[in-house]
PDB file of C-alpha atoms in Angstrom:
ATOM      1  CA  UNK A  14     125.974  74.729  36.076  1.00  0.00           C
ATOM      2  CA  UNK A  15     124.850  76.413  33.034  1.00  0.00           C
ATOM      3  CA  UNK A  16     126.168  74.014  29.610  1.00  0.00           C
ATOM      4  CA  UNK A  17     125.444  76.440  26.384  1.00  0.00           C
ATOM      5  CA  UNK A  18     127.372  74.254  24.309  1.00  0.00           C
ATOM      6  CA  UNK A  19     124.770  70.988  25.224  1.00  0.00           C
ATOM      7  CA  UNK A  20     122.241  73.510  24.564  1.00  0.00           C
ATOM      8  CA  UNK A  21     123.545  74.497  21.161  1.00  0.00           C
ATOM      9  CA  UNK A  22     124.218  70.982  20.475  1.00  0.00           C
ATOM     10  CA  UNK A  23     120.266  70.299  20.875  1.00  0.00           C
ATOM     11  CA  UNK A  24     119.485  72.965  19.076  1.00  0.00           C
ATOM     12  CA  UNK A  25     121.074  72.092  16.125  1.00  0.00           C
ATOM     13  CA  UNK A  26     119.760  68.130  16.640  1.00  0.00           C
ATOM     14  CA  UNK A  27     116.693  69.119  16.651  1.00  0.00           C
ATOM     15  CA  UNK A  28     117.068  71.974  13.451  1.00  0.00           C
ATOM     16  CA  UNK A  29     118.885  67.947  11.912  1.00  0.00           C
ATOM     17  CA  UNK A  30     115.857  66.297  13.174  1.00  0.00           C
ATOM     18  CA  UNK A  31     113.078  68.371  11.769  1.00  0.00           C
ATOM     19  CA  UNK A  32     115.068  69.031   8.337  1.00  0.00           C
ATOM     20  CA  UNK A  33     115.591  65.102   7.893  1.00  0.00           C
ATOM     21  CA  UNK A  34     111.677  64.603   8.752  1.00  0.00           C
ATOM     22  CA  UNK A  35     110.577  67.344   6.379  1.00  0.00           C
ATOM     23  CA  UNK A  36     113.143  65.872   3.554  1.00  0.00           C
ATOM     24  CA  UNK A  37     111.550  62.318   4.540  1.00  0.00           C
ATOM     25  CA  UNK A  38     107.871  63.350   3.948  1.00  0.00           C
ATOM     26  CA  UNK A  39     108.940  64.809   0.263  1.00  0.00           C
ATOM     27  CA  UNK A  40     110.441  61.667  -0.431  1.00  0.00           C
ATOM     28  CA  UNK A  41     107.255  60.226   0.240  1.00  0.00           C
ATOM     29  CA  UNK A  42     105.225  61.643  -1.313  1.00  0.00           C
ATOM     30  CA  UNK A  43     107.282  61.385  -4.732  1.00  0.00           C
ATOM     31  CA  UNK A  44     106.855  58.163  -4.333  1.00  0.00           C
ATOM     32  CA  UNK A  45     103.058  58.076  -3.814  1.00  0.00           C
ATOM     33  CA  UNK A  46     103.196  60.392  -7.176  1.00  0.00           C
ATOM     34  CA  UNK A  47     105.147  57.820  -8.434  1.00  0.00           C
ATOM     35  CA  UNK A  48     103.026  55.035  -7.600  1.00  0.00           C
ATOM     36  CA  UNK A  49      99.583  56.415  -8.416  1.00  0.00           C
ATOM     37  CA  UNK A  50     101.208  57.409 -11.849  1.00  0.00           C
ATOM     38  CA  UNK A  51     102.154  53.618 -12.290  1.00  0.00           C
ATOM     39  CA  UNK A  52      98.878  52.682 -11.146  1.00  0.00           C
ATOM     40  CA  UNK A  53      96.666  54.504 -13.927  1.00  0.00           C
ATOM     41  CA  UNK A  54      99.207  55.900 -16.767  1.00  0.00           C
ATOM     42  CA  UNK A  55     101.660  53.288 -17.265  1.00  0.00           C
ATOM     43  CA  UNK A  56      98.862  51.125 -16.788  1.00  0.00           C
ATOM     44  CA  UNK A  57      96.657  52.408 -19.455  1.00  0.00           C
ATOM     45  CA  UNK A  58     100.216  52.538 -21.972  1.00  0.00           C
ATOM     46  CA  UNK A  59     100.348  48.621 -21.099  1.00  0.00           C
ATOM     47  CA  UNK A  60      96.938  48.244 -22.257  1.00  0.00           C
ATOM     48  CA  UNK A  61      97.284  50.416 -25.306  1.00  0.00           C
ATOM     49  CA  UNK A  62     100.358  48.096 -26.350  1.00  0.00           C
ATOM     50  CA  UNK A  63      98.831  44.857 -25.573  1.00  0.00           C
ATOM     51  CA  UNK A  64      95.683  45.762 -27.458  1.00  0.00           C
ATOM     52  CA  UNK A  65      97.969  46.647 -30.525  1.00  0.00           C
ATOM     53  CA  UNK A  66      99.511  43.480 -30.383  1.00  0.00           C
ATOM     54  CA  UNK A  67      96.028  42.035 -30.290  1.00  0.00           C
ATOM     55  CA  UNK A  68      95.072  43.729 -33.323  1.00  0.00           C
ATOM     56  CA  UNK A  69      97.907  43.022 -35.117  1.00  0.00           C
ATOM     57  CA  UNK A  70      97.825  39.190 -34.361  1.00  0.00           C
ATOM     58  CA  UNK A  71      93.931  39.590 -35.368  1.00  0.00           C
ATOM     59  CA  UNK A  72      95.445  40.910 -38.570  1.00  0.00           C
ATOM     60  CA  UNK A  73      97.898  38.049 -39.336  1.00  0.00           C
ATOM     61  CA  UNK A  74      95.274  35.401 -38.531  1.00  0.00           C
ATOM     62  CA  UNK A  75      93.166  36.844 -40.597  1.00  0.00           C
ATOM     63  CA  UNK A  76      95.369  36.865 -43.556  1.00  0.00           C
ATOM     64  CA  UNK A  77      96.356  33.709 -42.874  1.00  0.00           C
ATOM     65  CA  UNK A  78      92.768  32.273 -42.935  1.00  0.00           C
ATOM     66  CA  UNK A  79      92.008  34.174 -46.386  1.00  0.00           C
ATOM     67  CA  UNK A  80      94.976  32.213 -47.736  1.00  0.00           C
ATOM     68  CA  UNK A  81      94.101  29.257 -46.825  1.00  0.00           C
ATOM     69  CA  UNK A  82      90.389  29.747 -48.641  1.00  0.00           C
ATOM     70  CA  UNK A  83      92.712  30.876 -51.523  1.00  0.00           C
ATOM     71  CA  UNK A  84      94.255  27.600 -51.960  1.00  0.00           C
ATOM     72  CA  UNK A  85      91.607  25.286 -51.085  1.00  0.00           C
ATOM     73  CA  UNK A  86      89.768  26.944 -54.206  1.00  0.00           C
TER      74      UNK A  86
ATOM     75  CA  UNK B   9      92.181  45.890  -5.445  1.00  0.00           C
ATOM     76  CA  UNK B  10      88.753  46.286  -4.003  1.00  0.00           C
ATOM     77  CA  UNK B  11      89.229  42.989  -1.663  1.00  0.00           C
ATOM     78  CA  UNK B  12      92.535  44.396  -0.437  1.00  0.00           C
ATOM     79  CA  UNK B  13      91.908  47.857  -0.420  1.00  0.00           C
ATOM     80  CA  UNK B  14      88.843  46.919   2.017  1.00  0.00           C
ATOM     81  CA  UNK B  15      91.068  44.445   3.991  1.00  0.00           C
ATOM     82  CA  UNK B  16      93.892  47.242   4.594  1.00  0.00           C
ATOM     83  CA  UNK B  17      91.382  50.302   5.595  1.00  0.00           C
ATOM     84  CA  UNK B  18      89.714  47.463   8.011  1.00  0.00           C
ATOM     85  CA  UNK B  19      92.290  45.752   9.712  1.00  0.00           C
ATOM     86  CA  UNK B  20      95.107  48.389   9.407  1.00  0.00           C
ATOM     87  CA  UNK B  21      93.781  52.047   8.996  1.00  0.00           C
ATOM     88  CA  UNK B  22      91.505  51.490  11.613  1.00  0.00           C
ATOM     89  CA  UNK B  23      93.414  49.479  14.243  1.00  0.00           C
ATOM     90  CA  UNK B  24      95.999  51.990  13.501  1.00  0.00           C
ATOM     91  CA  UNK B  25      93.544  54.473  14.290  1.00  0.00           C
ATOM     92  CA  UNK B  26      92.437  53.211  17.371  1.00  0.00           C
ATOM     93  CA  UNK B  27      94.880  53.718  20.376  1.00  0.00           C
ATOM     94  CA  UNK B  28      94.594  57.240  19.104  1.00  0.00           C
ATOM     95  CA  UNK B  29      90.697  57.165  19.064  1.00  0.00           C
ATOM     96  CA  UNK B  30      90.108  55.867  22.577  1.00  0.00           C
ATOM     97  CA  UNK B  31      93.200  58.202  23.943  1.00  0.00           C
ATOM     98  CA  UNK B  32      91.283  61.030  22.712  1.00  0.00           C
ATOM     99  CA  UNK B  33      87.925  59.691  24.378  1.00  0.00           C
ATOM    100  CA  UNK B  34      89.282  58.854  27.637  1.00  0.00           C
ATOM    101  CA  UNK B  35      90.743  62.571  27.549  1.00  0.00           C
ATOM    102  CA  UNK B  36      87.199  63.488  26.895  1.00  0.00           C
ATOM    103  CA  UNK B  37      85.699  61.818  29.753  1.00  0.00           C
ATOM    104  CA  UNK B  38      87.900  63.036  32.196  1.00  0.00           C
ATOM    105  CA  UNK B  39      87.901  66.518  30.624  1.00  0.00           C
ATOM    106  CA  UNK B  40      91.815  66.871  29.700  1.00  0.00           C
ATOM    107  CA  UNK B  41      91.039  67.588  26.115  1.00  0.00           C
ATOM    108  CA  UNK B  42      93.126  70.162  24.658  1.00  0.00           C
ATOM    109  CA  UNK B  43      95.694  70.477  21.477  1.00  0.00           C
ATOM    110  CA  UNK B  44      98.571  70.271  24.108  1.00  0.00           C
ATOM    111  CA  UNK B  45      97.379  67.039  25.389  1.00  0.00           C
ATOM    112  CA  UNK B  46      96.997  65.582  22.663  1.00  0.00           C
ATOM    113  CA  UNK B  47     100.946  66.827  21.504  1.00  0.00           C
ATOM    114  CA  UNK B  48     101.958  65.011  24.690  1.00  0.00           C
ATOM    115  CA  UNK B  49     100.600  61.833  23.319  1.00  0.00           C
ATOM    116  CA  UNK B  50     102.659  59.214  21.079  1.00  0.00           C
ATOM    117  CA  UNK B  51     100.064  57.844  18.775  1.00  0.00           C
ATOM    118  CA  UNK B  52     100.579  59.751  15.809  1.00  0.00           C
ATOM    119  CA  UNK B  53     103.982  58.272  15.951  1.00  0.00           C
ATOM    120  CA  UNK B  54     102.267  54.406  16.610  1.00  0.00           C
ATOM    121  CA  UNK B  55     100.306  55.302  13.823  1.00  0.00           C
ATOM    122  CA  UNK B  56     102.530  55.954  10.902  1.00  0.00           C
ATOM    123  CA  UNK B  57     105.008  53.694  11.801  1.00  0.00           C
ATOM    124  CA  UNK B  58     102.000  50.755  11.835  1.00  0.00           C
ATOM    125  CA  UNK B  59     100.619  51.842   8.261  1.00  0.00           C
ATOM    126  CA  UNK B  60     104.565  51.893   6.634  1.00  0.00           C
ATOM    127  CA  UNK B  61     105.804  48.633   8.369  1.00  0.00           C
ATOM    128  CA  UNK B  62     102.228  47.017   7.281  1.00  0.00           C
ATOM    129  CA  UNK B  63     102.396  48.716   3.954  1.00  0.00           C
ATOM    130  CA  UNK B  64     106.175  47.430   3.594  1.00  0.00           C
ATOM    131  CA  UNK B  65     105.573  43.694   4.550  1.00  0.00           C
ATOM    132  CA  UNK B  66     102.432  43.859   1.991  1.00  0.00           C
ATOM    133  CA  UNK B  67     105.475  45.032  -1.034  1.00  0.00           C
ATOM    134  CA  UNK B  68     107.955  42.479  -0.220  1.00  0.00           C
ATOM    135  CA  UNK B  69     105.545  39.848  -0.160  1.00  0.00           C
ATOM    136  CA  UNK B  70     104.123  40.653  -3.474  1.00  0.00           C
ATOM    137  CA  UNK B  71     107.516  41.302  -4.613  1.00  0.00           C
ATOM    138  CA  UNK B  72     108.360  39.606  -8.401  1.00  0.00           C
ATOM    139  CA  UNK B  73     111.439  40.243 -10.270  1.00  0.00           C
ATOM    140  CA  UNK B  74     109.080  41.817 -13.067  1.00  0.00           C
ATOM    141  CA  UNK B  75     107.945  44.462 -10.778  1.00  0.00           C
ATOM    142  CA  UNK B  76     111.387  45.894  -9.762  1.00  0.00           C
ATOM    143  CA  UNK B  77     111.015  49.301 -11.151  1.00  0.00           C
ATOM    144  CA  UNK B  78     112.248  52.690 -10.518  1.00  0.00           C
ATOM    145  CA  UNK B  79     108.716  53.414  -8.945  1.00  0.00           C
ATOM    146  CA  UNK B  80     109.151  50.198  -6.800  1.00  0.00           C
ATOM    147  CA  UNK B  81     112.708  50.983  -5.189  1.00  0.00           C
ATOM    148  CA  UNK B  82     111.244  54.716  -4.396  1.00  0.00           C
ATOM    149  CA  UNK B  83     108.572  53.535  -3.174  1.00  0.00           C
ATOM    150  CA  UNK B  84     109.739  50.817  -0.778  1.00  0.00           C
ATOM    151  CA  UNK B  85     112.508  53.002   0.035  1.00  0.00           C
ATOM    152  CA  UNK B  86     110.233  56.025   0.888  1.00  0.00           C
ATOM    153  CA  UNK B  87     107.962  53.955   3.226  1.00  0.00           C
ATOM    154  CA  UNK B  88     111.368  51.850   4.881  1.00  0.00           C
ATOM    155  CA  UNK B  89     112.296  55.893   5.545  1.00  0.00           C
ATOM    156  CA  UNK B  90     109.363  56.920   7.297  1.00  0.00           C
ATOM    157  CA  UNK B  91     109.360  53.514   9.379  1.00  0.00           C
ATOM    158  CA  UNK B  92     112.572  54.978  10.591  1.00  0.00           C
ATOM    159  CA  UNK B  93     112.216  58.219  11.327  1.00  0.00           C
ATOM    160  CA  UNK B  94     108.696  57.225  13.286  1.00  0.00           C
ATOM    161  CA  UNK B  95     110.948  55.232  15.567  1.00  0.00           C
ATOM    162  CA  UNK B  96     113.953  58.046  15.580  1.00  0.00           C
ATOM    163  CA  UNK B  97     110.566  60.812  16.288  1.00  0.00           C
ATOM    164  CA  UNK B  98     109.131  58.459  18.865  1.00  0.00           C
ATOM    165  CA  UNK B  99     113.119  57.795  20.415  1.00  0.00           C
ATOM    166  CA  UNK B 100     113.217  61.361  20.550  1.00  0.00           C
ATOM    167  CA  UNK B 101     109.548  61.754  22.124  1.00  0.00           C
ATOM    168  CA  UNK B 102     110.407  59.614  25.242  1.00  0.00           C
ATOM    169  CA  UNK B 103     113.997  61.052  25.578  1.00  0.00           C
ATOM    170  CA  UNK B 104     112.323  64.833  26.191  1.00  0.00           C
ATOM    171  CA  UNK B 105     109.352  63.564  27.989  1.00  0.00           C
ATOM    172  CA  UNK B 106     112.105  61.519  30.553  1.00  0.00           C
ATOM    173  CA  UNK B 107     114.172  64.636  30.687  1.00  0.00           C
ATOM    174  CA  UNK B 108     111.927  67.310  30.501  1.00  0.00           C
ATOM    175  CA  UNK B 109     108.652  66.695  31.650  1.00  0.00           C
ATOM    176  CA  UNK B 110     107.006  69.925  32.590  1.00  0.00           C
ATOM    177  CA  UNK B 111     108.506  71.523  29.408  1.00  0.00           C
ATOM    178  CA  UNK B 112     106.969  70.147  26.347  1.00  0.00           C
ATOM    179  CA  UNK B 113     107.769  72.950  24.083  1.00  0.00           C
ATOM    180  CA  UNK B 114     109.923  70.573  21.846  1.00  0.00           C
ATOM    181  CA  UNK B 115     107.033  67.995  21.965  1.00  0.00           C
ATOM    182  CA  UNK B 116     104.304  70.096  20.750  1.00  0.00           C
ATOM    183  CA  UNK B 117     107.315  71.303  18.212  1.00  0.00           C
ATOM    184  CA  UNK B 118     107.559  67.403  16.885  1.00  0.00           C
ATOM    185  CA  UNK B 119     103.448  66.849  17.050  1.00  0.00           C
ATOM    186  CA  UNK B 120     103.710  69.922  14.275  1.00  0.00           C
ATOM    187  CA  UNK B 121     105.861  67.461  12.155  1.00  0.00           C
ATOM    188  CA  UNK B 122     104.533  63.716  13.343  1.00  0.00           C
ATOM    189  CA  UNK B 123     101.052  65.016  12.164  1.00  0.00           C
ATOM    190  CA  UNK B 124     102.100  65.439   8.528  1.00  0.00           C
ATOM    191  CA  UNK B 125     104.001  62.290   8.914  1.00  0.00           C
ATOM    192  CA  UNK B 126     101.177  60.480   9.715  1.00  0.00           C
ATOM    193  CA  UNK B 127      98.964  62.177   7.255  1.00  0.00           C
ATOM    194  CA  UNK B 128     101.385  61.811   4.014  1.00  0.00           C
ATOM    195  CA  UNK B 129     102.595  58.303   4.861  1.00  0.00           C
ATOM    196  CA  UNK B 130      99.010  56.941   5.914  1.00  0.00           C
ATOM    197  CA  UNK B 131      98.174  58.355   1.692  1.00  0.00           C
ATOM    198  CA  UNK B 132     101.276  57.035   0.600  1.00  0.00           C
ATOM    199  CA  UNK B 133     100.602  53.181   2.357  1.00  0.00           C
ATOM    200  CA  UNK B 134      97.242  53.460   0.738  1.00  0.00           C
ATOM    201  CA  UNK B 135      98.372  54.270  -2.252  1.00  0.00           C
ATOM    202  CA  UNK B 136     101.320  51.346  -2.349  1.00  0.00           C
ATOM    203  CA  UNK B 137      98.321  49.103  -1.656  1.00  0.00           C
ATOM    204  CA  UNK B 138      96.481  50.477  -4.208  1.00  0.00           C
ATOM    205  CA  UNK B 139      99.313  49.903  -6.566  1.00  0.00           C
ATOM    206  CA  UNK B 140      99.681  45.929  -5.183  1.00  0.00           C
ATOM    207  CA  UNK B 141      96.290  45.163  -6.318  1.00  0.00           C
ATOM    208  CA  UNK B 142      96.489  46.742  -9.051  1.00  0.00           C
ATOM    209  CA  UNK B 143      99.830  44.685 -10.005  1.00  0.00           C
ATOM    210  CA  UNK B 144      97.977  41.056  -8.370  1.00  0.00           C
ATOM    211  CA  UNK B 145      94.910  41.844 -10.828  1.00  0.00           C
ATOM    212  CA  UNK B 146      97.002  42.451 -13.900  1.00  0.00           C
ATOM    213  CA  UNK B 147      98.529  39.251 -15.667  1.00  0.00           C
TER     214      UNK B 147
END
């Protein structure tokens, strides 16, 4: 017996099933973007904001230290 | 990085890799090498759904509160998504080959797609890795 509704049915799984997969590999691969952004931009802006801080506790110290010579004179 | 990135290529990538290598050798020796044969055969499927679970168990052991970013919830999300739809692909693999066997139009339809699955989500485990050591080597 010939069933052209099951066949329809499968036919529009399978249309589900590759749409879903597609939509699935584009999700994936914004988050690989994603990560490999992470791994060398945002890394690099962490290291540009930790080296200010650096620098700017360099500063202070520094300051500090020349005061210090100040008043011992 | 370089420690883990050589521990993921050696024991995952390539163990991944292998079902797929020695099916396609023992279809060499016996001379039943051809793109359709190949279709008919599961381990892309094995494959991607190896590298995601692998990659997955690697994030939520390295998981920290610090690290839960927008990056980290697509990411984990992204790789728990293709786990799935490897084992809803393969599901659907062994439900045509059980109920049409001679017929593998629909198979060689699903190899089209399980080949880019494997290929983006083998990148995209690599590149989660990648992005572990990189977060294990920073303080």
């Amino acid at each position: 017996m010939d069933r052209p509704y099951g066949k329809l049915a499968m036919n529009s799984f399978q249309n589900i099933l590759i749409w879903a997969t597609v939509a699935v590999i584009a999700y994936g691969i914004l988050g690989g973007v994603l990560a490999l952004r992470a791994i060398f931009v945002d890394r690099d802006k962490s290291y540009r904001l930790k080296r200010e801080e650096f620098l700017d506790l360099k500063r202070q110290a520094e300051k500090q230290i020349k005061k210090r010579d100040k008043d011992e004179k | 990085l370089a420690k883990r990135l050589v521990r993921w290529f050696t024991y995952t990538i390539f163990f991944a890799l292998l079902p797929l290598g020695i099916s396609i050798l023992i279809r060499g020796f016996t001379g039943n090498i051809s793109l359709r044969s190949i279709a008919n055969s599961p381990e892309f499927l094995f494959f991607s759904l190896m590298v995601t679970a692998t990659a997955l168990g690697d994030l939520s052991e390295t998981f920290r509160s610090s690290l839960r970013t927008l990056t980290f919830d697509i990411l984990r999300s992204s790789l728990l998504l293709g786990a799935v739809f490897s084992a809803i692909l393969y599901g659907s693999f062994i439900y045509d080959s059980i109920t049409n066997p001679e017929i593998d139009q629909f198979r060689i339809q699903l190899f089209g797609l399980t080949k880019w699955l494997a290929i983006v989500f083998g990148i995209v485990s690599t590149i989660a890795e990648a992005w572990i050591g990189r977060m294990e080597s920073s303080p």
